[in-house]
């Protein structure tokens, strides 16, 4: 049942909370929102990508369930998202989480996110992963081009329906246990530094002409971008490239890493074609 009282119906309320630097996660969140609203579910979509949005106090008491959406950076949800989650109190509330990723290194994310959510007293009932164009394609890679595509959106619709059944109790099960990854959380902390071995020049403007709209500084998830100087602070930048994705003048750039693309494929024993043929998955 999706109402509390047939005489005075109250819609089932879901908070849909997501972090989306370059738009992949938002596209999936939009699809989920549409699917829930088609079922007469009350959806509150909350974008926590900006620095200021994560500073606001958030109470989940008014919601019946929560869906979280994060990209995968270095095999897990971004550190800023994990730190934000550590401030929440799930109070036993059912939740689900979906990830977007560019074709490499996604499996540990489910295990460690489930562990974190349970630590914060949430009850995870499902997870999912959806392909999205790799962030580093902006610097020369060619991973998961054109994703998410219609097949990914269809998978998101299926994920929405199956998760909703678990939220409402029609399906009483919760998510299965994930196998413990081969990498410890401490090892993954070290792996986070790898992206900065590739991105040796963080997003910057240099001498390129700029209209000084200040959008890059306003949108930066970590307050790392200085629009006046046109450079990112290496102490805070997470190489999410939100500034590059949203720059109306297209003047921000990093170093070109196209020469690392073939080595990346060899390291993962895969090909561009195999990545592009990967399917989104739902875990129940």
Coordinates of N, CA and C in Angstrom, one line a residue, residues 12-249:
X12 N 3.3 8.1 -0.6 CA 4.6 7.5 -0.1 C 5.7 8.5 -0.5
X13 N 6.5 8.9 0.4 CA 7.5 10.0 0.1 C 8.9 9.4 0.1
X14 N 9.6 9.8 -1.0 CA 11.0 9.3 -1.2 C 11.9 10.5 -1.5
X15 N 13.0 10.5 -0.8 CA 14.1 11.5 -1.1 C 15.0 10.9 -2.1
X16 N 15.2 11.6 -3.1 CA 16.2 11.2 -4.2 C 17.4 12.1 -4.2
X17 N 18.5 11.6 -3.6 CA 19.6 12.5 -3.3 C 20.8 12.1 -4.2
X18 N 21.4 13.0 -4.9 CA 22.4 12.6 -5.8 C 23.5 13.7 -5.9
X19 N 24.7 13.2 -6.3 CA 25.9 14.0 -6.6 C 26.2 13.8 -8.1
X20 N 26.3 14.8 -8.9 CA 26.5 14.7 -10.3 C 27.3 15.8 -10.8
X21 N 28.6 15.6 -11.0 CA 29.5 16.6 -11.5 C 29.4 16.9 -13.0
X22 N 29.3 15.9 -13.8 CA 29.3 16.1 -15.3 C 28.0 15.7 -15.9
X23 N 27.0 15.3 -15.1 CA 25.6 15.0 -15.6 C 25.2 13.6 -15.7
X24 N 26.1 12.6 -15.7 CA 25.7 11.2 -15.8 C 24.7 10.8 -14.7
X25 N 25.0 11.1 -13.5 CA 24.2 10.7 -12.3 C 22.8 11.4 -12.4
X26 N 22.8 12.6 -12.7 CA 21.6 13.4 -12.8 C 20.7 12.8 -13.9
X27 N 21.2 12.4 -15.0 CA 20.4 11.8 -16.0 C 19.6 10.5 -15.5
X28 N 20.3 9.7 -14.7 CA 19.7 8.5 -14.2 C 18.7 8.9 -13.1
X29 N 19.1 9.9 -12.3 CA 18.2 10.4 -11.2 C 16.9 11.0 -11.8
X30 N 17.0 11.7 -12.9 CA 15.8 12.2 -13.6 C 14.9 11.0 -14.1
X31 N 15.5 10.0 -14.6 CA 14.7 8.8 -15.1 C 14.0 8.2 -13.9
X32 N 14.7 8.0 -12.8 CA 14.1 7.4 -11.6 C 13.0 8.3 -11.0
X33 N 13.2 9.6 -11.0 CA 12.2 10.5 -10.6 C 10.9 10.4 -11.4
X34 N 11.0 10.3 -12.7 CA 9.9 10.2 -13.6 C 9.2 8.9 -13.3
X35 N 9.9 7.8 -13.2 CA 9.3 6.5 -12.9 C 8.5 6.4 -11.6
X36 N 9.1 7.1 -10.6 CA 8.4 7.1 -9.3 C 7.1 8.0 -9.4
X37 N 7.2 9.1 -10.0 CA 6.0 10.0 -10.2 C 4.9 9.3 -11.0
X38 N 5.3 8.5 -11.9 CA 4.3 7.7 -12.7 C 3.5 6.8 -11.8
X39 N 4.1 6.4 -10.6 CA 3.5 5.5 -9.6 C 2.8 6.3 -8.5
X40 N 2.6 7.6 -8.7 CA 2.0 8.5 -7.7 C 2.8 8.6 -6.4
X41 N 4.1 8.5 -6.6 CA 5.0 8.6 -5.4 C 5.5 10.1 -5.3
X42 N 5.5 10.6 -4.1 CA 6.0 11.9 -3.9 C 7.5 11.9 -3.8
X43 N 8.2 12.6 -4.7 CA 9.6 12.6 -4.8 C 10.2 14.0 -4.5
X44 N 11.2 14.0 -3.6 CA 11.9 15.3 -3.4 C 13.3 15.0 -3.9
X45 N 13.7 15.7 -4.9 CA 15.1 15.5 -5.5 C 16.0 16.5 -4.9
X46 N 17.1 16.0 -4.4 CA 18.1 16.9 -3.6 C 19.5 16.7 -4.3
X47 N 20.0 17.8 -4.8 CA 21.3 17.8 -5.5 C 22.3 18.2 -4.5
X48 N 23.3 17.3 -4.1 CA 24.3 17.7 -3.1 C 25.7 17.9 -3.8
X49 N 25.7 18.2 -5.1 CA 26.9 18.3 -5.8 C 27.7 19.6 -5.3
X50 N 27.0 20.7 -5.1 CA 27.7 21.9 -4.7 C 28.2 21.8 -3.3
X51 N 29.2 22.6 -3.0 CA 29.8 22.7 -1.7 C 28.8 23.1 -0.6
X52 N 28.0 24.2 -1.0 CA 27.1 24.8 -0.1 C 25.9 23.8 0.2
X53 N 25.5 23.1 -0.7 CA 24.4 22.1 -0.5 C 24.7 21.1 0.5
X54 N 25.9 20.7 0.6 CA 26.3 19.6 1.6 C 26.5 20.2 3.0
X55 N 26.5 21.5 3.1 CA 26.7 22.2 4.4 C 25.3 22.4 5.0
X56 N 24.2 22.3 4.3 CA 22.9 22.4 4.8 C 22.5 21.2 5.6
X57 N 21.9 21.5 6.7 CA 21.4 20.4 7.6 C 20.2 19.7 6.9
X58 N 20.2 18.4 6.9 CA 19.2 17.6 6.2 C 18.5 16.6 7.1
X59 N 17.2 16.7 7.3 CA 16.5 15.8 8.1 C 15.7 14.9 7.1
X60 N 15.8 13.6 7.4 CA 15.1 12.6 6.5 C 13.8 12.1 7.2
X61 N 13.5 12.6 8.3 CA 12.3 12.1 9.1 C 11.0 12.1 8.3
X62 N 10.9 13.1 7.4 CA 9.6 13.2 6.6 C 9.4 12.2 5.5
X63 N 10.5 11.5 5.2 CA 10.5 10.6 4.1 C 10.3 9.1 4.5
X64 N 9.7 8.3 3.6 CA 9.5 6.9 3.9 C 10.7 6.1 3.5
X65 N 11.4 6.6 2.5 CA 12.6 5.9 2.0 C 13.5 6.9 1.3
X66 N 14.8 6.4 1.0 CA 15.7 7.3 0.4 C 16.5 6.6 -0.7
X67 N 16.7 7.2 -1.8 CA 17.5 6.7 -2.9 C 18.7 7.7 -3.0
X68 N 19.9 7.1 -3.0 CA 21.2 7.9 -3.1 C 21.7 7.6 -4.5
X69 N 22.3 8.6 -5.2 CA 23.0 8.4 -6.4 C 24.4 9.0 -6.5
X70 N 25.4 8.2 -6.8 CA 26.8 8.8 -6.8 C 27.5 8.2 -8.0
X71 N 28.5 9.0 -8.5 CA 29.4 8.5 -9.5 C 30.5 7.7 -8.7
X72 N 31.3 6.9 -9.5 CA 32.4 6.2 -8.9 C 33.7 6.8 -9.2
X73 N 34.4 7.2 -8.2 CA 35.8 7.8 -8.4 C 36.7 6.8 -7.7
X74 N 37.7 6.3 -8.4 CA 38.7 5.4 -7.8 C 38.1 4.3 -7.0
X75 N 37.1 3.6 -7.6 CA 36.5 2.4 -7.1 C 35.4 2.6 -6.0
X76 N 35.2 3.8 -5.6 CA 34.1 4.1 -4.6 C 33.4 5.4 -4.9
X77 N 32.3 5.6 -4.2 CA 31.7 6.9 -4.2 C 32.7 8.0 -3.8
X78 N 32.6 9.2 -4.4 CA 33.6 10.2 -4.0 C 33.7 10.4 -2.5
X79 N 34.9 10.8 -2.1 CA 35.2 11.0 -0.6 C 34.3 12.0 -0.1
X80 N 34.0 13.1 -0.8 CA 33.2 14.1 -0.3 C 31.8 13.6 0.0
X81 N 31.3 12.7 -0.8 CA 30.0 12.1 -0.6 C 30.0 11.1 0.6
X82 N 31.0 10.4 0.7 CA 31.1 9.5 1.9 C 31.2 10.3 3.2
X83 N 31.9 11.3 3.2 CA 32.0 12.2 4.4 C 30.7 12.8 4.7
X84 N 29.9 13.2 3.7 CA 28.6 13.8 3.9 C 27.7 12.7 4.5
X85 N 27.7 11.5 4.0 CA 26.9 10.5 4.5 C 27.1 10.1 5.9
X86 N 28.4 10.3 6.3 CA 28.7 10.0 7.7 C 28.1 10.9 8.7
X87 N 27.5 12.0 8.2 CA 26.8 12.9 9.1 C 25.3 12.6 9.2
X88 N 24.8 11.7 8.4 CA 23.3 11.4 8.4 C 23.0 10.3 9.4
X89 N 21.8 10.3 9.9 CA 21.2 9.2 10.8 C 20.1 8.6 10.0
X90 N 20.3 7.3 9.6 CA 19.2 6.6 8.9 C 18.1 6.2 9.7
X91 N 18.3 6.0 11.0 CA 17.2 5.7 11.9 C 16.4 4.5 11.4
X92 N 17.1 3.5 10.8 CA 16.4 2.3 10.3 C 15.7 2.4 9.0
X93 N 15.7 3.6 8.4 CA 15.0 3.8 7.2 C 15.5 3.0 6.0
X94 N 14.6 2.5 5.2 CA 15.0 1.8 4.0 C 15.6 2.7 3.0
X95 N 16.7 2.2 2.3 CA 17.3 3.1 1.3 C 17.8 2.2 0.1
X96 N 18.2 2.9 -0.9 CA 18.9 2.2 -2.1 C 19.9 3.2 -2.6
X97 N 20.9 2.6 -3.3 CA 21.9 3.5 -3.9 C 22.2 3.0 -5.3
X98 N 22.4 4.0 -6.2 CA 22.8 3.6 -7.6 C 24.1 4.4 -7.9
X99 N 24.9 3.8 -8.7 CA 26.2 4.4 -9.1 C 26.2 4.6 -10.6
X100 N 27.0 5.6 -11.1 CA 27.3 5.7 -12.5 C 28.8 5.6 -12.6
X101 N 29.3 4.9 -13.7 CA 30.7 4.7 -13.8 C 31.1 4.6 -15.3
X102 N 32.3 4.9 -15.6 CA 32.8 5.0 -17.0 C 33.4 3.7 -17.6
X103 N 33.1 2.6 -17.0 CA 33.6 1.3 -17.5 C 34.7 0.6 -16.8
X104 N 35.3 1.3 -15.9 CA 36.4 0.7 -15.1 C 36.1 0.7 -13.6
X105 N 36.6 -0.3 -12.9 CA 36.6 -0.3 -11.5 C 35.4 0.1 -10.7
X106 N 34.4 -0.8 -10.7 CA 33.1 -0.4 -10.0 C 32.7 -1.3 -8.9
X107 N 33.2 -2.6 -8.8 CA 32.7 -3.6 -7.9 C 32.9 -3.2 -6.4
X108 N 34.0 -2.7 -6.0 CA 34.1 -2.4 -4.5 C 33.1 -1.4 -4.0
X109 N 32.6 -0.6 -4.9 CA 31.8 0.5 -4.5 C 30.5 0.0 -3.8
X110 N 29.9 -1.1 -4.3 CA 28.7 -1.6 -3.7 C 28.9 -2.1 -2.2
X111 N 30.0 -2.8 -2.0 CA 30.3 -3.4 -0.7 C 30.5 -2.3 0.3
X112 N 31.4 -1.3 0.0 CA 31.7 -0.3 0.9 C 30.6 0.7 1.2
X113 N 29.8 0.9 0.2 CA 28.6 1.8 0.4 C 27.6 1.1 1.3
X114 N 27.3 -0.2 1.1 CA 26.4 -0.9 1.9 C 26.9 -0.9 3.4
X115 N 28.2 -1.1 3.5 CA 28.8 -1.1 4.9 C 28.6 0.3 5.5
X116 N 28.8 1.4 4.8 CA 28.7 2.7 5.3 C 27.2 3.0 5.7
X117 N 26.3 2.7 4.8 CA 24.9 3.0 5.0 C 24.4 2.2 6.3
X118 N 24.8 1.0 6.4 CA 24.4 0.2 7.6 C 25.0 0.8 8.9
X119 N 26.2 1.3 8.8 CA 26.8 2.0 9.9 C 26.1 3.2 10.3
X120 N 25.5 3.9 9.4 CA 24.6 5.1 9.6 C 23.2 4.7 9.9
X121 N 22.9 3.4 10.1 CA 21.6 2.9 10.6 C 20.5 3.0 9.4
X122 N 21.0 2.9 8.2 CA 20.0 2.7 7.1 C 19.9 1.2 6.8
X123 N 18.8 0.9 6.1 CA 18.6 -0.5 5.7 C 18.6 -0.6 4.2
X124 N 19.7 -0.9 3.6 CA 19.8 -1.0 2.1 C 19.0 -2.1 1.6
X125 N 18.2 -1.9 0.5 CA 17.4 -2.9 0.0 C 17.8 -3.2 -1.5
X126 N 18.6 -2.4 -2.1 CA 19.0 -2.7 -3.5 C 20.1 -1.7 -3.8
X127 N 20.9 -2.1 -4.9 CA 21.9 -1.1 -5.5 C 21.8 -1.4 -7.0
X128 N 22.5 -0.5 -7.7 CA 22.5 -0.6 -9.1 C 23.8 0.2 -9.7
X129 N 24.2 -0.2 -10.9 CA 25.3 0.5 -11.5 C 24.9 0.8 -13.0
X130 N 25.1 2.0 -13.4 CA 24.8 2.4 -14.8 C 26.0 3.0 -15.5
X131 N 26.2 2.7 -16.7 CA 27.3 3.2 -17.5 C 27.0 4.7 -17.8
X132 N 28.1 5.5 -17.8 CA 28.1 6.9 -18.2 C 29.4 7.2 -18.8
X133 N 29.4 8.2 -19.7 CA 30.6 8.6 -20.3 C 31.7 8.9 -19.3
X134 N 32.9 8.4 -19.5 CA 34.0 8.6 -18.4 C 34.4 10.0 -18.3
X135 N 34.5 10.5 -17.1 CA 34.9 11.9 -16.8 C 36.2 12.2 -17.6
X136 N 37.2 11.3 -17.7 CA 38.5 11.5 -18.3 C 38.4 11.6 -19.8
X137 N 37.2 11.3 -20.4 CA 37.1 11.5 -21.8 C 37.3 13.0 -22.2
X138 N 37.1 13.8 -21.2 CA 37.4 15.3 -21.5 C 38.8 15.6 -21.6
X139 N 39.7 14.6 -21.3 CA 41.1 14.8 -21.3 C 41.8 13.9 -22.4
X140 N 41.0 13.1 -23.1 CA 41.6 12.3 -24.1 C 41.2 10.8 -24.1
X141 N 40.5 10.3 -23.1 CA 40.1 8.9 -23.1 C 38.9 8.7 -24.0
X142 N 38.4 7.5 -24.2 CA 37.3 7.2 -25.1 C 36.4 6.1 -24.5
X143 N 36.2 6.2 -23.2 CA 35.4 5.1 -22.5 C 33.9 5.5 -22.3
X144 N 33.1 4.5 -22.7 CA 31.7 4.5 -22.5 C 31.1 5.7 -23.2
X145 N 31.5 6.0 -24.4 CA 31.0 7.1 -25.2 C 29.5 6.9 -25.5
X146 N 28.8 8.0 -25.4 CA 27.4 7.9 -25.6 C 26.5 7.3 -24.5
X147 N 27.1 7.0 -23.4 CA 26.3 6.5 -22.3 C 26.1 7.6 -21.2
X148 N 25.0 7.5 -20.5 CA 24.0 6.4 -20.6 C 23.2 6.6 -21.8
X149 N 22.7 5.4 -22.3 CA 21.9 5.3 -23.5 C 20.5 4.8 -23.2
X150 N 19.7 4.5 -24.2 CA 18.4 4.0 -23.9 C 18.3 2.8 -23.1
X151 N 19.3 1.9 -23.3 CA 19.3 0.6 -22.6 C 19.6 0.9 -21.1
X152 N 20.5 1.9 -20.8 CA 20.7 2.2 -19.4 C 19.5 2.9 -18.8
X153 N 18.8 3.7 -19.5 CA 17.6 4.3 -19.0 C 16.5 3.3 -18.7
X154 N 16.4 2.3 -19.6 CA 15.5 1.2 -19.4 C 15.8 0.4 -18.1
X155 N 17.1 0.2 -17.9 CA 17.6 -0.5 -16.7 C 17.2 0.3 -15.5
X156 N 17.3 1.7 -15.6 CA 17.0 2.5 -14.5 C 15.5 2.5 -14.1
X157 N 14.7 2.3 -15.2 CA 13.2 2.2 -14.9 C 12.9 0.8 -14.2
X158 N 13.6 -0.2 -14.6 CA 13.5 -1.5 -14.0 C 13.9 -1.4 -12.5
X159 N 15.1 -0.8 -12.3 CA 15.6 -0.6 -11.0 C 14.6 0.1 -10.1
X160 N 14.0 1.2 -10.6 CA 13.0 2.0 -9.9 C 11.8 1.1 -9.4
X161 N 11.3 0.3 -10.3 CA 10.1 -0.5 -10.0 C 10.5 -1.6 -8.9
X162 N 11.6 -2.2 -9.1 CA 12.0 -3.3 -8.2 C 12.3 -2.7 -6.8
X163 N 13.0 -1.5 -6.8 CA 13.3 -0.9 -5.5 C 12.0 -0.4 -4.8
X164 N 11.1 0.1 -5.6 CA 9.9 0.6 -5.0 C 9.1 -0.5 -4.3
X165 N 9.1 -1.7 -4.9 CA 8.4 -2.9 -4.3 C 9.0 -3.2 -3.0
X166 N 10.3 -3.0 -2.9 CA 11.0 -3.3 -1.6 C 10.7 -2.2 -0.6
X167 N 10.7 -1.0 -1.0 CA 10.4 0.1 -0.1 C 9.0 0.0 0.5
X168 N 8.0 -0.4 -0.3 CA 6.7 -0.5 0.2 C 6.3 -1.8 0.9
X169 N 7.2 -2.8 0.9 CA 7.0 -4.0 1.5 C 6.4 -5.1 0.7
X170 N 6.0 -4.7 -0.5 CA 5.4 -5.7 -1.5 C 6.5 -6.8 -1.7
X171 N 7.7 -6.4 -1.8 CA 8.8 -7.4 -1.8 C 9.6 -7.2 -0.4
X172 N 9.5 -8.1 0.5 CA 10.0 -7.9 1.9 C 11.5 -8.1 2.0
X173 N 12.2 -8.5 0.9 CA 13.6 -8.8 1.0 C 14.5 -7.5 1.1
X174 N 15.7 -7.7 1.5 CA 16.7 -6.6 1.5 C 17.8 -7.1 0.6
X175 N 18.8 -6.3 0.4 CA 19.9 -6.6 -0.5 C 20.7 -7.7 0.0
X176 N 21.2 -8.5 -0.9 CA 22.1 -9.7 -0.6 C 23.5 -9.1 -0.1
X177 N 24.2 -10.0 0.5 CA 25.6 -9.6 1.0 C 26.5 -9.6 -0.2
X178 N 27.4 -8.6 -0.3 CA 28.4 -8.6 -1.3 C 29.7 -9.2 -0.8
X179 N 30.4 -9.9 -1.7 CA 31.7 -10.5 -1.3 C 32.6 -9.4 -0.9
X180 N 33.4 -9.7 0.1 CA 34.4 -8.7 0.6 C 35.4 -8.5 -0.5
X181 N 35.7 -7.2 -0.9 CA 36.7 -6.9 -2.0 C 38.1 -7.3 -1.6
X182 N 38.9 -7.4 -2.6 CA 40.3 -7.8 -2.4 C 41.1 -6.5 -1.9
X183 N 40.5 -5.3 -2.0 CA 41.2 -4.1 -1.6 C 40.6 -3.6 -0.3
X184 N 41.4 -3.3 0.7 CA 40.9 -2.7 1.9 C 40.6 -1.3 1.7
X185 N 39.9 -0.7 2.6 CA 39.6 0.7 2.5 C 40.9 1.6 2.5
X186 N 41.9 1.1 3.3 CA 43.1 1.9 3.3 C 43.8 1.8 2.0
X187 N 43.8 0.7 1.3 CA 44.4 0.6 0.0 C 43.6 1.4 -1.0
X188 N 42.3 1.5 -0.9 CA 41.5 2.4 -1.8 C 41.8 3.9 -1.5
X189 N 42.1 4.2 -0.3 CA 42.5 5.6 0.0 C 43.8 5.9 -0.8
X190 N 44.7 5.0 -0.9 CA 45.9 5.2 -1.7 C 45.6 5.3 -3.2
X191 N 44.6 4.5 -3.6 CA 44.2 4.5 -5.0 C 43.6 5.8 -5.5
X192 N 43.1 6.5 -4.6 CA 42.5 7.8 -4.9 C 43.5 8.8 -5.5
X193 N 44.8 8.6 -5.1 CA 45.8 9.5 -5.6 C 46.2 9.2 -7.0
X194 N 45.8 8.1 -7.6 CA 46.2 7.7 -8.9 C 45.7 8.7 -10.0
X195 N 44.4 9.2 -9.8 CA 43.9 10.1 -10.8 C 44.7 11.4 -10.9
X196 N 45.5 11.7 -9.8 CA 46.3 12.9 -9.9 C 47.7 12.6 -10.5
X197 N 48.0 11.3 -10.6 CA 49.2 11.0 -11.4 C 48.9 11.1 -12.9
X198 N 47.7 11.0 -13.3 CA 47.3 11.2 -14.7 C 47.0 12.7 -14.9
X199 N 46.1 13.3 -14.1 CA 45.8 14.7 -14.2 C 46.8 15.5 -13.5
X200 N 47.9 15.8 -14.2 CA 49.0 16.5 -13.6 C 48.7 18.0 -13.6
X201 N 47.9 18.5 -14.5 CA 47.4 19.9 -14.6 C 45.9 19.9 -14.3
X202 N 45.6 20.4 -13.2 CA 44.2 20.5 -12.8 C 43.5 21.5 -13.6
X203 N 42.1 21.5 -13.7 CA 41.4 22.4 -14.5 C 41.9 23.9 -14.4
X204 N 42.2 24.5 -15.5 CA 42.7 25.9 -15.4 C 42.4 26.6 -16.7
X205 N 42.5 27.9 -16.7 CA 42.2 28.7 -17.8 C 43.4 29.2 -18.6
X206 N 44.5 29.4 -17.9 CA 45.7 29.9 -18.4 C 45.4 31.3 -19.1
X207 N 45.8 31.4 -20.3 CA 45.7 32.7 -21.0 C 44.4 32.8 -21.9
X208 N 43.6 31.8 -21.8 CA 42.4 31.7 -22.7 C 41.4 32.8 -22.2
X209 N 40.7 33.4 -23.2 CA 39.7 34.5 -22.9 C 38.5 33.9 -22.1
X210 N 38.1 34.7 -21.2 CA 37.0 34.3 -20.3 C 36.0 35.4 -20.0
X211 N 34.7 35.2 -20.0 CA 33.7 36.2 -19.8 C 33.6 36.5 -18.3
X212 N 34.3 35.7 -17.4 CA 34.2 35.9 -16.0 C 32.8 35.8 -15.4
X213 N 32.1 34.8 -15.8 CA 30.8 34.5 -15.3 C 30.8 34.0 -13.9
X214 N 32.0 33.5 -13.5 CA 32.2 33.0 -12.1 C 31.5 31.6 -11.8
X215 N 30.9 31.0 -12.9 CA 30.2 29.8 -12.7 C 31.0 28.6 -12.2
X216 N 32.3 28.6 -12.7 CA 33.1 27.5 -12.3 C 33.4 27.5 -10.8
X217 N 33.6 28.7 -10.2 CA 33.8 28.8 -8.8 C 32.6 28.5 -8.0
X218 N 31.4 29.0 -8.5 CA 30.2 28.8 -7.8 C 29.8 27.3 -7.8
X219 N 30.0 26.6 -8.9 CA 29.6 25.2 -8.9 C 30.6 24.2 -8.4
X220 N 31.8 24.6 -8.1 CA 32.8 23.6 -7.7 C 32.4 22.9 -6.4
X221 N 32.4 21.6 -6.4 CA 31.9 20.8 -5.2 C 32.8 21.0 -4.0
X222 N 34.0 21.4 -4.1 CA 34.9 21.5 -3.0 C 35.5 22.9 -2.8
X223 N 35.0 23.9 -3.4 CA 35.5 25.3 -3.3 C 37.0 25.4 -3.7
X224 N 37.3 24.5 -4.7 CA 38.7 24.5 -5.2 C 39.0 25.5 -6.3
X225 N 38.0 25.9 -7.0 CA 38.3 26.8 -8.2 C 38.3 28.3 -7.8
X226 N 39.3 28.9 -8.3 CA 39.4 30.4 -8.1 C 39.2 31.0 -9.5
X227 N 38.0 31.5 -9.7 CA 37.6 32.0 -11.1 C 38.5 33.2 -11.5
X228 N 38.9 34.1 -10.6 CA 39.7 35.2 -10.9 C 41.0 34.8 -11.4
X229 N 41.6 33.8 -10.8 CA 43.0 33.4 -11.2 C 42.8 32.3 -12.3
X230 N 41.7 31.7 -12.4 CA 41.5 30.6 -13.4 C 42.3 29.3 -13.1
X231 N 42.4 29.0 -11.8 CA 43.1 27.8 -11.5 C 42.4 27.1 -10.3
X232 N 42.7 25.8 -10.2 CA 42.1 25.0 -9.1 C 43.2 24.7 -8.0
X233 N 42.7 24.8 -6.8 CA 43.6 24.5 -5.7 C 43.8 23.0 -5.5
X234 N 45.1 22.6 -5.7 CA 45.3 21.1 -5.6 C 45.1 20.5 -4.2
X235 N 44.9 21.3 -3.2 CA 44.6 20.8 -1.9 C 43.2 20.4 -1.8
X236 N 42.3 20.9 -2.7 CA 40.9 20.6 -2.6 C 40.3 20.0 -3.8
X237 N 40.9 20.2 -5.0 CA 40.3 19.7 -6.2 C 40.2 18.2 -6.2
X238 N 39.1 17.6 -6.7 CA 38.9 16.2 -6.8 C 38.9 15.7 -8.2
X239 N 39.2 16.6 -9.1 CA 39.2 16.2 -10.6 C 37.9 15.7 -11.0
X240 N 36.8 16.3 -10.6 CA 35.5 15.8 -11.0 C 35.1 16.5 -12.4
X241 N 35.7 17.6 -12.7 CA 35.6 18.3 -13.9 C 34.2 19.0 -14.1
X242 N 33.6 19.2 -13.0 CA 32.3 20.0 -13.1 C 32.5 21.3 -13.7
X243 N 33.6 22.0 -13.3 CA 33.9 23.3 -13.9 C 34.0 23.3 -15.4
X244 N 34.7 22.2 -15.9 CA 34.9 22.1 -17.3 C 33.6 21.8 -18.0
X245 N 32.8 21.0 -17.4 CA 31.5 20.5 -18.0 C 30.5 21.7 -18.1
X246 N 30.6 22.7 -17.2 CA 29.7 23.7 -17.2 C 30.2 25.1 -17.6
X247 N 31.4 25.2 -18.1 CA 32.0 26.4 -18.5 C 31.4 26.9 -19.8
X248 N 30.6 28.0 -19.8 CA 30.0 28.4 -21.1 C 30.9 28.9 -22.1
X249 N 32.2 29.3 -21.7 CA 33.1 29.7 -22.7 C 34.1 28.6 -23.2

